Amino acid sequence: MDTKQARGDSKVTNIAAAASLDGTSGDLLILPVYAERSWGPGAAEVASELGEWLDEYLDGLDFSGKVGQTAAVPGKGAYGRVLFVGLGDDADVDTLRKAAGIAGRAAMRYEKVATTLNRVDIYGASEAVVYGFLLGQYTFDKYLSKPKPTETTELLLIGDVDDTDIDHGRKVAAGVALARDLINEPAGGKKPEVLAGIATGIAEETGIEITIYDEDEIEAEGFGGLLAVSLGATNPPRMVVLKYRPDGAEKSLALVGKGIVFDSGGLSIKPAAGMETMKTDMSGAAAVFGAVQAIAQLGIPVNVTAIAPLTENMTGGAAQRPGDIFTARNGKTVEVLNTDAEGRLVLADGLALAVEDEPDLVIDVATLTGACMVALGKKVAGLFGYDDEAAALVEGAARRAGEKVWRMPFEKDYRSKLDSPIADIKNIGDRYGGAITAALFLAEFTNEYPWAHIDIAGPARAESDDGYISKGGTGFSVSTLVAVAEDMAVS
Ligand code: BES
Ligand code: ZN
Ligand code: ZN
């Protein structure tokens, strides 16, 4: 993986605003349509200009304006083509992001694109349109011998648009795209050292501080969980710590992301099918990298520390064995009975390190348990923890960000499932409530600080394109984490 590559920046370099359609021109004009083909802002004028054939033509396509429906027709005059996109009834900002994503994907072959989607009367519309459009155009094509690169270079928003809204949408989308690029990269191309190099690039470009612990320093610093998981791997581990310290910050936020660049299960090996997507197991680390980049680019006045324990979970001759015991950063001993429950082992050190700085809030993001995916499906993340205020903050931020999280029980009665006769704790419980016991395990390393755990095993990866989500790595959590930082800046 090229460590000097662009960090999530889109080819759409020019995003601008124009007061009205008058005098503008381009290759594609995107117009919103509500349910039952009720025209959205700007659409009625263009529709009547196009002529009487339009209604019959759209009837033929069965285009009524349902959410996500699209219909492309030849343009007349200033725009070569017109794309109608459906918003249904009751459109909210999530609908708008989704529709903008679908429109963005449909617009990939057009260079100069304009839209009035931003004029739909919804709070945050312009930002949502920029965010959705850019992410809808996201592709991961670096390994295709015949890639079809996005041709769009210009997006013109018609209407009264604030530059800061465009800027915000663009920077958060770049953070998400960066995370997607890292997740979609095959494991062979993103060894811990390589990912640490990319983190260095992020730090240099945004002017933030970075510390990288190599394998010897990981051992010397007592990151016993990260070291234990790395024993079976040939590629050495890294612990990455990024520190963003803006002027005027009063609050501090620590983000910890699971960074298993490949999860074979270790000696408790996964079946072949279960391994196919396990390059995704560093999505938590990718999310904290994307989030800290966006937070720094936006200049949000909150101190943010992003921590990413990076390693591979492999089966080499030196691999940890079921039954082995290690000592974590905070001094607790852990009996490892299943080497496939490795995420919690590296997070133990990450969380212990995070709380040493006494932050106001710690959030970890991890593709932690299949059990969470069984409980909530592929589109909803689990939210866990003992701190109701922290959980409420994350829930509110996720709602604004358009990401679905659901608070799960933090059932302390289940803690005894993790009792070990020979160590302070063991790393697995029984077959029930696996996502909860994983969260209870993590809580042993947070020293009772305000903390929230987001299990993204389901939504880290999408099976197909869906609105502004693209098949493969989704970058889930980046947007939520940025929104959390924003909330902390004003509280
Ligand atoms: N990385 C997996 C969790 C996962 C599974 C994420 C499927 C996304 C899709 C994690 O390391 C794991 O293997 N967890 C085990 C824990 C078990 C051994 C207690 C699991 O969920 O089966
Ligand atoms: Zn695992
Ligand atoms: Zn894992």
Coordinates of C-alpha atoms and ligand atoms in Angstrom, one line a residue:
M1 CA 0.0 0.0 0.0
D2 CA 1.4 3.4 -1.0
T3 CA 1.8 5.3 2.2
K4 CA 2.0 8.6 0.2
Q5 CA -1.5 8.2 -1.3
A6 CA -4.2 10.8 -1.0
R7 CA -6.0 10.4 2.3
G8 CA -9.6 10.1 1.3
D9 CA -9.7 13.1 -0.9
S10 CA -12.2 12.9 -3.7
K11 CA -11.6 13.8 -7.4
V12 CA -14.4 16.3 -7.1
T13 CA -12.0 19.1 -6.3
N14 CA -14.4 21.9 -7.1
I15 CA -17.6 22.1 -5.0
A16 CA -19.2 25.5 -5.3
A17 CA -22.5 27.3 -5.1
A18 CA -24.6 29.4 -7.5
A19 CA -27.6 31.4 -6.5
S20 CA -29.8 30.1 -9.3
L21 CA -29.7 27.8 -12.3
D22 CA -29.7 30.9 -14.6
G23 CA -26.4 31.2 -16.5
T24 CA -25.1 27.8 -15.2
S25 CA -24.3 24.8 -17.4
G26 CA -22.9 21.3 -17.1
D27 CA -23.1 17.7 -18.1
L28 CA -25.7 16.6 -15.6
L29 CA -28.3 18.3 -13.5
I30 CA -29.7 16.4 -10.5
L31 CA -33.2 17.3 -9.3
P32 CA -35.3 16.1 -6.4
V33 CA -38.7 14.7 -6.7
Y34 CA -41.1 13.8 -3.8
A35 CA -43.6 11.0 -3.6
E36 CA -46.3 10.8 -6.4
R37 CA -44.0 12.8 -8.6
S38 CA -44.4 16.1 -6.8
W39 CA -41.5 18.2 -8.0
G40 CA -38.8 19.3 -5.5
P41 CA -36.9 22.6 -5.6
G42 CA -36.1 23.6 -9.2
A43 CA -37.6 20.5 -10.8
A44 CA -40.9 22.0 -11.9
E45 CA -39.3 24.7 -14.0
V46 CA -36.9 22.2 -15.7
A47 CA -39.7 19.7 -16.2
S48 CA -41.8 22.2 -18.1
E49 CA -38.9 23.3 -20.1
L50 CA -38.2 19.7 -21.1
G51 CA -41.6 19.4 -22.6
E52 CA -44.8 17.4 -22.4
W53 CA -43.2 14.0 -23.3
L54 CA -41.6 13.9 -19.8
D55 CA -44.6 12.8 -17.8
E56 CA -45.4 9.9 -20.1
Y57 CA -41.7 9.0 -20.3
L58 CA -41.4 8.8 -16.5
D59 CA -44.7 6.8 -16.4
G60 CA -43.0 4.3 -18.7
L61 CA -40.1 4.1 -16.3
D62 CA -42.5 3.7 -13.4
F63 CA -40.7 6.6 -11.7
S64 CA -42.9 8.1 -9.0
G65 CA -40.4 9.7 -6.7
K66 CA -40.0 6.9 -4.1
V67 CA -36.9 7.2 -2.0
G68 CA -33.8 6.3 -4.0
Q69 CA -35.6 5.9 -7.4
T70 CA -33.8 7.6 -10.2
A71 CA -34.6 8.5 -13.8
A72 CA -32.2 10.0 -16.3
V73 CA -33.5 11.9 -19.3
P74 CA -31.9 13.9 -22.1
G75 CA -31.4 17.5 -21.1
K76 CA -32.2 20.6 -23.1
G77 CA -30.1 23.7 -23.2
A78 CA -27.5 24.2 -20.5
Y79 CA -27.3 20.6 -19.2
G80 CA -26.7 17.6 -21.3
R81 CA -28.7 15.3 -19.1
V82 CA -31.1 15.5 -16.2
L83 CA -31.3 13.0 -13.4
F84 CA -34.5 13.0 -11.3
V85 CA -33.9 11.4 -7.8
G86 CA -36.8 10.4 -5.5
L87 CA -37.1 11.5 -1.9
G88 CA -40.5 9.9 -1.1
D89 CA -42.7 11.6 1.4
D90 CA -41.4 12.7 4.8
A91 CA -37.8 13.0 3.7
D92 CA -35.4 13.8 6.5
V93 CA -31.6 14.4 6.5
D94 CA -30.9 10.7 6.3
T95 CA -33.1 10.3 3.2
L96 CA -31.2 13.2 1.7
R97 CA -27.8 11.8 2.3
K98 CA -29.0 8.5 0.9
A99 CA -30.5 10.1 -2.2
A100 CA -27.4 12.2 -2.7
G101 CA -25.3 9.0 -2.5
I102 CA -27.4 7.3 -5.2
A103 CA -27.3 10.4 -7.4
G104 CA -23.5 10.6 -6.9
R105 CA -23.1 7.0 -8.0
A106 CA -25.3 7.6 -11.0
A107 CA -23.3 10.8 -11.8
M108 CA -19.8 9.1 -11.9
R109 CA -19.5 9.4 -15.7
Y110 CA -20.3 13.1 -15.8
E111 CA -17.7 15.7 -15.3
K112 CA -19.6 18.8 -14.4
V113 CA -22.6 18.1 -12.2
A114 CA -25.1 20.5 -10.6
T115 CA -28.0 19.9 -8.2
T116 CA -30.8 21.6 -6.3
L117 CA -31.0 18.7 -3.8
N118 CA -29.4 21.1 -1.2
R119 CA -32.5 23.3 -1.5
V120 CA -34.8 20.7 0.0
D121 CA -36.2 22.3 3.2
I122 CA -34.3 20.2 5.7
Y123 CA -31.8 21.4 8.4
G124 CA -28.2 20.5 7.3
A125 CA -29.2 19.8 3.7
S126 CA -26.2 21.2 1.9
E127 CA -23.7 19.3 4.1
A128 CA -25.8 16.1 3.7
V129 CA -25.8 16.5 -0.1
V130 CA -22.0 17.0 -0.3
Y131 CA -21.3 14.1 2.2
G132 CA -23.7 11.7 0.4
F133 CA -22.6 12.6 -3.1
L134 CA -18.9 12.2 -2.4
L135 CA -19.3 8.9 -0.6
G136 CA -21.8 7.6 -3.2
Q137 CA -18.9 8.1 -5.8
Y138 CA -16.4 6.2 -3.6
T139 CA -14.8 3.2 -5.4
F140 CA -11.8 1.0 -4.5
D141 CA -10.3 0.3 -7.9
K142 CA -6.6 0.4 -7.4
Y143 CA -6.2 -3.3 -8.2
L144 CA -8.3 -3.4 -11.3
S145 CA -6.3 -3.5 -14.6
K146 CA -9.1 -1.6 -16.3
P147 CA -10.5 0.8 -13.6
K148 CA -13.2 3.2 -14.6
P149 CA -12.3 6.2 -12.5
T150 CA -14.9 8.7 -11.4
E151 CA -15.1 11.5 -13.9
T152 CA -16.8 14.1 -11.8
T153 CA -14.6 17.0 -11.0
E154 CA -17.2 19.7 -10.2
L155 CA -20.3 19.7 -8.1
L156 CA -22.4 22.9 -8.2
L157 CA -25.0 23.4 -5.5
I158 CA -27.8 25.7 -6.7
G159 CA -29.1 27.9 -3.9
D160 CA -28.0 29.8 -0.8
V161 CA -25.2 27.7 0.5
D162 CA -22.7 28.3 3.4
D163 CA -19.1 27.5 2.5
T164 CA -18.6 26.0 6.0
D165 CA -21.3 23.4 5.2
I166 CA -19.6 22.3 2.0
D167 CA -16.3 22.2 3.9
H168 CA -17.7 20.1 6.7
G169 CA -19.4 17.6 4.4
R170 CA -16.2 17.3 2.4
K171 CA -13.8 16.8 5.3
V172 CA -16.0 14.2 7.1
A173 CA -16.5 12.4 3.8
A174 CA -12.7 12.3 3.3
G175 CA -12.3 10.8 6.8
V176 CA -14.8 8.1 5.9
A177 CA -13.2 7.5 2.5
L178 CA -9.8 7.2 4.1
A179 CA -11.2 4.6 6.5
R180 CA -12.8 2.7 3.6
D181 CA -9.5 2.7 1.6
L182 CA -7.7 1.2 4.6
I183 CA -10.4 -1.4 5.2
N184 CA -10.6 -2.4 1.6
E185 CA -6.9 -2.9 1.2
P186 CA -6.0 -6.6 1.4
A187 CA -4.2 -7.6 4.5
G188 CA -0.9 -8.3 2.6
G189 CA -0.8 -4.6 1.7
K190 CA -1.5 -3.2 5.2
K191 CA 1.0 -4.7 7.6
P192 CA 1.1 -2.9 10.9
E193 CA 4.2 -1.0 9.9
V194 CA 2.5 0.1 6.7
L195 CA -0.6 1.3 8.6
A196 CA 1.6 3.1 11.1
G197 CA 3.3 4.8 8.1
I198 CA -0.1 6.0 6.9
A199 CA -0.9 7.3 10.4
T200 CA 2.4 9.2 10.2
G201 CA 1.3 10.7 6.9
I202 CA -2.0 11.8 8.5
A203 CA -0.1 13.4 11.4
E204 CA 2.3 15.3 9.1
E205 CA -0.5 16.6 6.9
T206 CA -2.7 17.7 9.8
G207 CA 0.2 18.9 12.0
I208 CA -0.6 16.6 14.9
E209 CA 1.7 14.6 17.1
I210 CA 2.4 10.9 16.6
T211 CA 4.1 8.2 18.7
I212 CA 4.7 4.7 17.3
Y213 CA 5.8 1.9 19.5
D214 CA 7.6 -0.9 17.7
E215 CA 7.7 -4.5 18.9
D216 CA 10.5 -4.0 21.4
E217 CA 8.8 -0.9 22.9
I218 CA 5.5 -2.7 23.0
E219 CA 7.2 -5.3 25.2
A220 CA 9.0 -2.7 27.3
E221 CA 5.8 -0.6 27.8
G222 CA 3.9 -3.6 29.1
F223 CA 1.4 -3.9 26.2
G224 CA 1.1 -7.6 27.0
G225 CA -2.2 -8.2 25.1
L226 CA -0.9 -6.7 21.9
L227 CA 2.3 -8.7 22.3
A228 CA 0.4 -11.9 23.0
V229 CA -1.7 -11.6 19.9
S230 CA 1.3 -10.7 17.7
L231 CA 3.3 -13.8 18.7
G232 CA 2.0 -16.0 15.9
A233 CA 2.7 -13.3 13.2
T234 CA 5.8 -12.7 11.1
N235 CA 5.0 -9.1 10.6
P236 CA 5.7 -7.1 13.7
P237 CA 3.0 -5.2 15.7
R238 CA 2.8 -1.5 16.2
M239 CA 1.0 0.7 18.8
V240 CA 0.0 4.0 17.2
V241 CA -0.9 7.0 19.3
L242 CA -2.0 10.2 17.5
K243 CA -2.4 13.4 19.6
Y244 CA -4.4 16.4 18.4
R245 CA -4.0 19.3 20.8
P246 CA -5.8 22.4 19.5
D247 CA -5.7 25.9 21.1
G248 CA -8.6 26.6 23.4
A249 CA -9.6 23.0 24.0
E250 CA -11.1 22.3 27.4
K251 CA -12.2 18.7 27.0
S252 CA -10.4 15.6 26.1
L253 CA -11.6 12.6 24.1
A254 CA -9.6 9.3 23.7
L255 CA -10.5 7.0 20.8
V256 CA -9.3 3.4 20.7
G257 CA -9.7 1.3 17.5
K258 CA -9.2 -2.4 17.1
G259 CA -6.5 -2.9 14.5
I260 CA -6.3 -6.6 13.6
V261 CA -5.1 -6.4 10.0
F262 CA -6.1 -10.0 9.6
D263 CA -7.9 -12.3 11.9
S264 CA -7.2 -16.0 11.2
G265 CA -8.4 -16.8 14.7
G266 CA -4.9 -17.8 15.7
L267 CA -4.6 -21.4 16.9
S268 CA -8.3 -21.4 17.7
I269 CA -8.5 -21.1 13.9
K270 CA -11.5 -19.9 12.0
P271 CA -13.2 -22.0 9.3
A272 CA -12.2 -20.8 5.8
A273 CA -15.5 -19.0 5.1
G274 CA -15.2 -17.1 8.4
M275 CA -11.8 -15.8 7.3
E276 CA -12.8 -14.4 3.9
T277 CA -13.6 -10.9 5.1
M278 CA -11.2 -10.8 8.1
K279 CA -9.0 -8.1 6.5
T280 CA -11.9 -5.9 7.8
D281 CA -10.9 -6.6 11.4
M282 CA -9.0 -3.3 11.6
S283 CA -12.1 -1.2 10.9
G284 CA -12.0 0.2 14.4
A285 CA -8.4 1.5 13.8
A286 CA -9.4 2.8 10.4
A287 CA -12.4 4.7 12.0
V288 CA -10.2 6.4 14.6
F289 CA -7.7 7.4 11.9
G290 CA -10.4 8.8 9.7
A291 CA -12.1 10.6 12.6
V292 CA -8.9 12.2 14.0
Q293 CA -8.0 13.4 10.5
A294 CA -11.4 15.0 10.0
I295 CA -11.5 16.5 13.5
A296 CA -8.0 18.0 13.0
Q297 CA -8.9 19.3 9.5
L298 CA -12.1 20.9 10.9
G299 CA -10.2 22.4 13.8
I300 CA -12.7 21.2 16.4
P301 CA -11.5 22.6 19.8
V302 CA -11.2 19.3 21.7
N303 CA -8.1 17.4 22.7
V304 CA -8.3 14.0 20.9
T305 CA -6.0 11.1 21.4
A306 CA -6.4 8.3 18.8
I307 CA -4.9 4.9 19.8
A308 CA -4.6 2.0 17.5
P309 CA -3.1 -1.3 18.5
L310 CA -2.1 -2.9 15.2
T311 CA -1.2 -6.6 14.6
E312 CA -2.2 -9.8 12.8
N313 CA -3.8 -12.7 14.5
M314 CA -1.9 -15.6 12.9
T315 CA -0.8 -19.2 13.7
G316 CA 3.0 -19.1 13.5
G317 CA 5.1 -21.4 15.6
A318 CA 5.5 -18.9 18.4
A319 CA 1.7 -18.2 18.5
Q320 CA 0.0 -17.9 21.9
R321 CA -1.7 -21.1 22.8
P322 CA -5.1 -21.6 24.4
G323 CA -4.4 -21.6 28.1
D324 CA -1.5 -19.1 28.0
I325 CA -1.5 -16.2 30.3
F326 CA -0.3 -12.6 29.8
T327 CA -0.1 -9.5 31.9
A328 CA -1.9 -6.4 30.4
R329 CA -0.7 -2.8 30.5
N330 CA -2.7 -2.2 33.7
G331 CA -1.2 -5.2 35.5
K332 CA -4.1 -7.5 35.2
T333 CA -3.4 -11.1 34.2
V334 CA -5.5 -12.7 31.4
E335 CA -5.9 -16.4 30.7
V336 CA -6.5 -16.8 26.9
L337 CA -8.7 -19.8 26.3
N338 CA -9.7 -18.9 22.8
T339 CA -7.1 -17.1 20.6
D340 CA -9.9 -15.9 18.3
A341 CA -11.2 -13.6 21.0
E342 CA -8.1 -11.4 20.3
G343 CA -9.7 -8.0 19.7
R344 CA -10.4 -7.6 23.4
L345 CA -6.8 -8.5 24.2
V346 CA -5.3 -5.6 22.1
L347 CA -8.0 -3.2 23.2
A348 CA -7.2 -4.0 26.9
D349 CA -3.8 -2.4 26.4
G350 CA -5.3 0.4 24.3
L351 CA -7.9 1.3 26.8
A352 CA -5.5 1.0 29.8
L353 CA -3.2 3.5 27.9
A354 CA -6.1 5.8 27.1
V355 CA -7.2 6.2 30.7
E356 CA -3.7 7.0 31.9
D357 CA -4.2 10.5 30.6
E358 CA -7.5 10.9 32.5
P359 CA -9.6 11.9 29.5
D360 CA -13.2 13.2 29.9
L361 CA -14.4 10.4 27.7
V362 CA -13.0 7.2 26.2
I363 CA -14.7 5.5 23.2
D364 CA -13.5 2.3 21.6
V365 CA -14.6 1.0 18.2
A366 CA -14.1 -2.6 17.3
T367 CA -15.3 -5.4 15.0
L368 CA -15.4 -7.3 18.2
T369 CA -18.0 -10.1 18.2
G370 CA -20.0 -12.2 15.8
A371 CA -22.5 -12.3 18.6
C372 CA -23.2 -8.6 18.2
M373 CA -23.9 -9.1 14.5
V374 CA -26.2 -12.0 15.3
A375 CA -28.1 -9.8 17.7
L376 CA -28.4 -6.6 15.7
G377 CA -27.8 -7.6 12.0
K378 CA -25.5 -6.0 9.5
K379 CA -26.7 -2.4 9.7
V380 CA -26.8 -1.6 13.4
A381 CA -23.8 -1.3 15.8
G382 CA -24.0 -2.3 19.5
L383 CA -23.3 0.4 22.1
F384 CA -22.2 -0.8 25.5
G385 CA -20.9 0.5 28.8
Y386 CA -21.6 1.4 32.4
D387 CA -21.8 5.1 31.8
D388 CA -25.3 6.3 30.8
E389 CA -24.1 9.9 30.0
A390 CA -21.4 8.6 27.7
A391 CA -23.8 6.3 26.0
A392 CA -26.4 9.1 25.6
L393 CA -23.7 11.3 24.0
V394 CA -22.8 8.6 21.5
E395 CA -26.4 7.9 20.7
G396 CA -27.1 11.5 20.0
A397 CA -24.0 12.0 17.9
A398 CA -24.8 8.8 15.9
R399 CA -28.3 9.9 15.2
R400 CA -27.0 13.2 13.8
A401 CA -24.4 11.4 11.8
G402 CA -27.0 9.0 10.3
E403 CA -25.3 5.9 11.8
K404 CA -27.5 3.3 13.6
V405 CA -26.3 2.3 17.0
W406 CA -28.4 0.5 19.7
R407 CA -27.7 0.5 23.4
M408 CA -27.2 -3.0 24.7
P409 CA -27.4 -4.2 28.3
F410 CA -24.2 -4.1 30.4
E411 CA -25.2 -7.0 32.6
K412 CA -22.8 -7.2 35.5
D413 CA -24.2 -10.5 36.6
Y414 CA -22.4 -12.0 33.6
R415 CA -19.0 -10.9 34.8
S416 CA -18.6 -14.2 36.7
K417 CA -18.6 -16.0 33.3
L418 CA -15.1 -14.5 32.9
D419 CA -13.7 -15.8 36.2
S420 CA -10.5 -17.8 35.8
P421 CA -9.2 -20.1 38.5
I422 CA -5.6 -19.1 37.7
A423 CA -5.6 -15.5 36.4
D424 CA -7.5 -12.3 37.1
I425 CA -9.8 -12.9 34.2
K426 CA -10.2 -15.2 31.2
N427 CA -11.0 -14.0 27.7
I428 CA -14.2 -15.9 26.9
G429 CA -17.5 -16.6 28.6
D430 CA -19.9 -19.3 27.5
R431 CA -21.9 -19.4 24.3
Y432 CA -24.6 -16.9 25.5
G433 CA -24.5 -13.1 25.5
G434 CA -21.1 -13.0 23.8
A435 CA -21.2 -9.3 22.9
I436 CA -22.0 -8.4 26.5
T437 CA -19.2 -10.5 28.0
A438 CA -16.8 -9.0 25.5
A439 CA -17.8 -5.5 26.8
L440 CA -17.5 -6.6 30.4
F441 CA -14.0 -7.8 29.6
L442 CA -13.1 -4.4 28.2
A443 CA -14.4 -2.7 31.3
E444 CA -11.7 -4.3 33.3
F445 CA -9.2 -2.0 31.6
T446 CA -11.0 1.4 31.7
N447 CA -10.5 2.1 35.4
E448 CA -14.1 3.3 35.7
Y449 CA -13.6 6.3 33.4
P450 CA -16.5 7.6 31.3
W451 CA -16.4 5.1 28.5
A452 CA -18.5 3.8 25.6
H453 CA -17.8 0.7 23.5
I454 CA -19.1 0.4 19.9
D455 CA -19.2 -3.1 18.4
I456 CA -19.2 -2.6 14.7
A457 CA -18.8 -6.3 13.6
G458 CA -22.0 -5.9 11.5
P459 CA -21.9 -2.4 9.9
A460 CA -18.1 -2.2 9.3
R461 CA -18.7 -4.0 6.0
A462 CA -21.5 -3.8 3.5
E463 CA -22.6 -6.7 1.2
S464 CA -23.8 -4.3 -1.5
D465 CA -24.0 -0.6 -2.4
D466 CA -26.7 1.1 -0.4
G467 CA -27.2 4.9 -0.8
Y468 CA -23.9 6.5 0.1
I469 CA -22.6 3.2 1.5
S470 CA -20.4 1.2 -0.9
K471 CA -19.9 -2.5 -1.0
G472 CA -16.9 -3.5 1.2
G473 CA -15.6 -1.3 4.1
T474 CA -18.1 1.3 5.1
G475 CA -16.0 3.6 7.4
F476 CA -18.8 3.3 10.0
S477 CA -18.2 5.3 13.1
V478 CA -16.0 8.0 11.6
S479 CA -19.0 10.4 11.3
T480 CA -20.3 9.6 14.7
L481 CA -16.9 10.2 16.3
V482 CA -16.6 13.6 14.7
A483 CA -20.1 14.5 15.9
V484 CA -19.1 13.4 19.5
A485 CA -16.0 15.7 19.3
E486 CA -18.3 18.5 18.2
D487 CA -20.7 17.9 21.0
M488 CA -17.9 17.9 23.5
A489 CA -16.5 21.2 22.1
V490 CA -19.8 23.0 22.9
S491 CA -20.6 21.4 26.2
Ligands
BES1 N1 -13.1 -10.4 14.5 C1 -14.0 -11.3 15.1 C2 -15.4 -10.8 15.2 C3 -16.1 -10.7 13.9 C4 -16.8 -11.9 13.4 C5 -16.2 -9.6 13.3 C6 -17.4 -11.8 12.2 C7 -16.9 -9.5 12.1 C8 -17.5 -10.6 11.5 C9 -13.5 -11.6 16.6 O1 -12.1 -11.5 16.8 C10 -13.9 -13.0 16.9 O2 -13.4 -13.9 16.3 N2 -14.7 -13.1 18.0 C11 -15.2 -14.4 18.4 C12 -15.2 -14.4 19.9 C13 -15.4 -15.7 20.5 C14 -14.3 -16.7 20.2 C15 -15.7 -15.6 22.0 C16 -16.6 -14.6 17.8 O3 -17.3 -13.6 17.7 O4 -16.9 -15.7 17.4
ZN2 ZN -11.1 -13.2 16.4
ZN3 ZN -11.1 -10.2 15.5

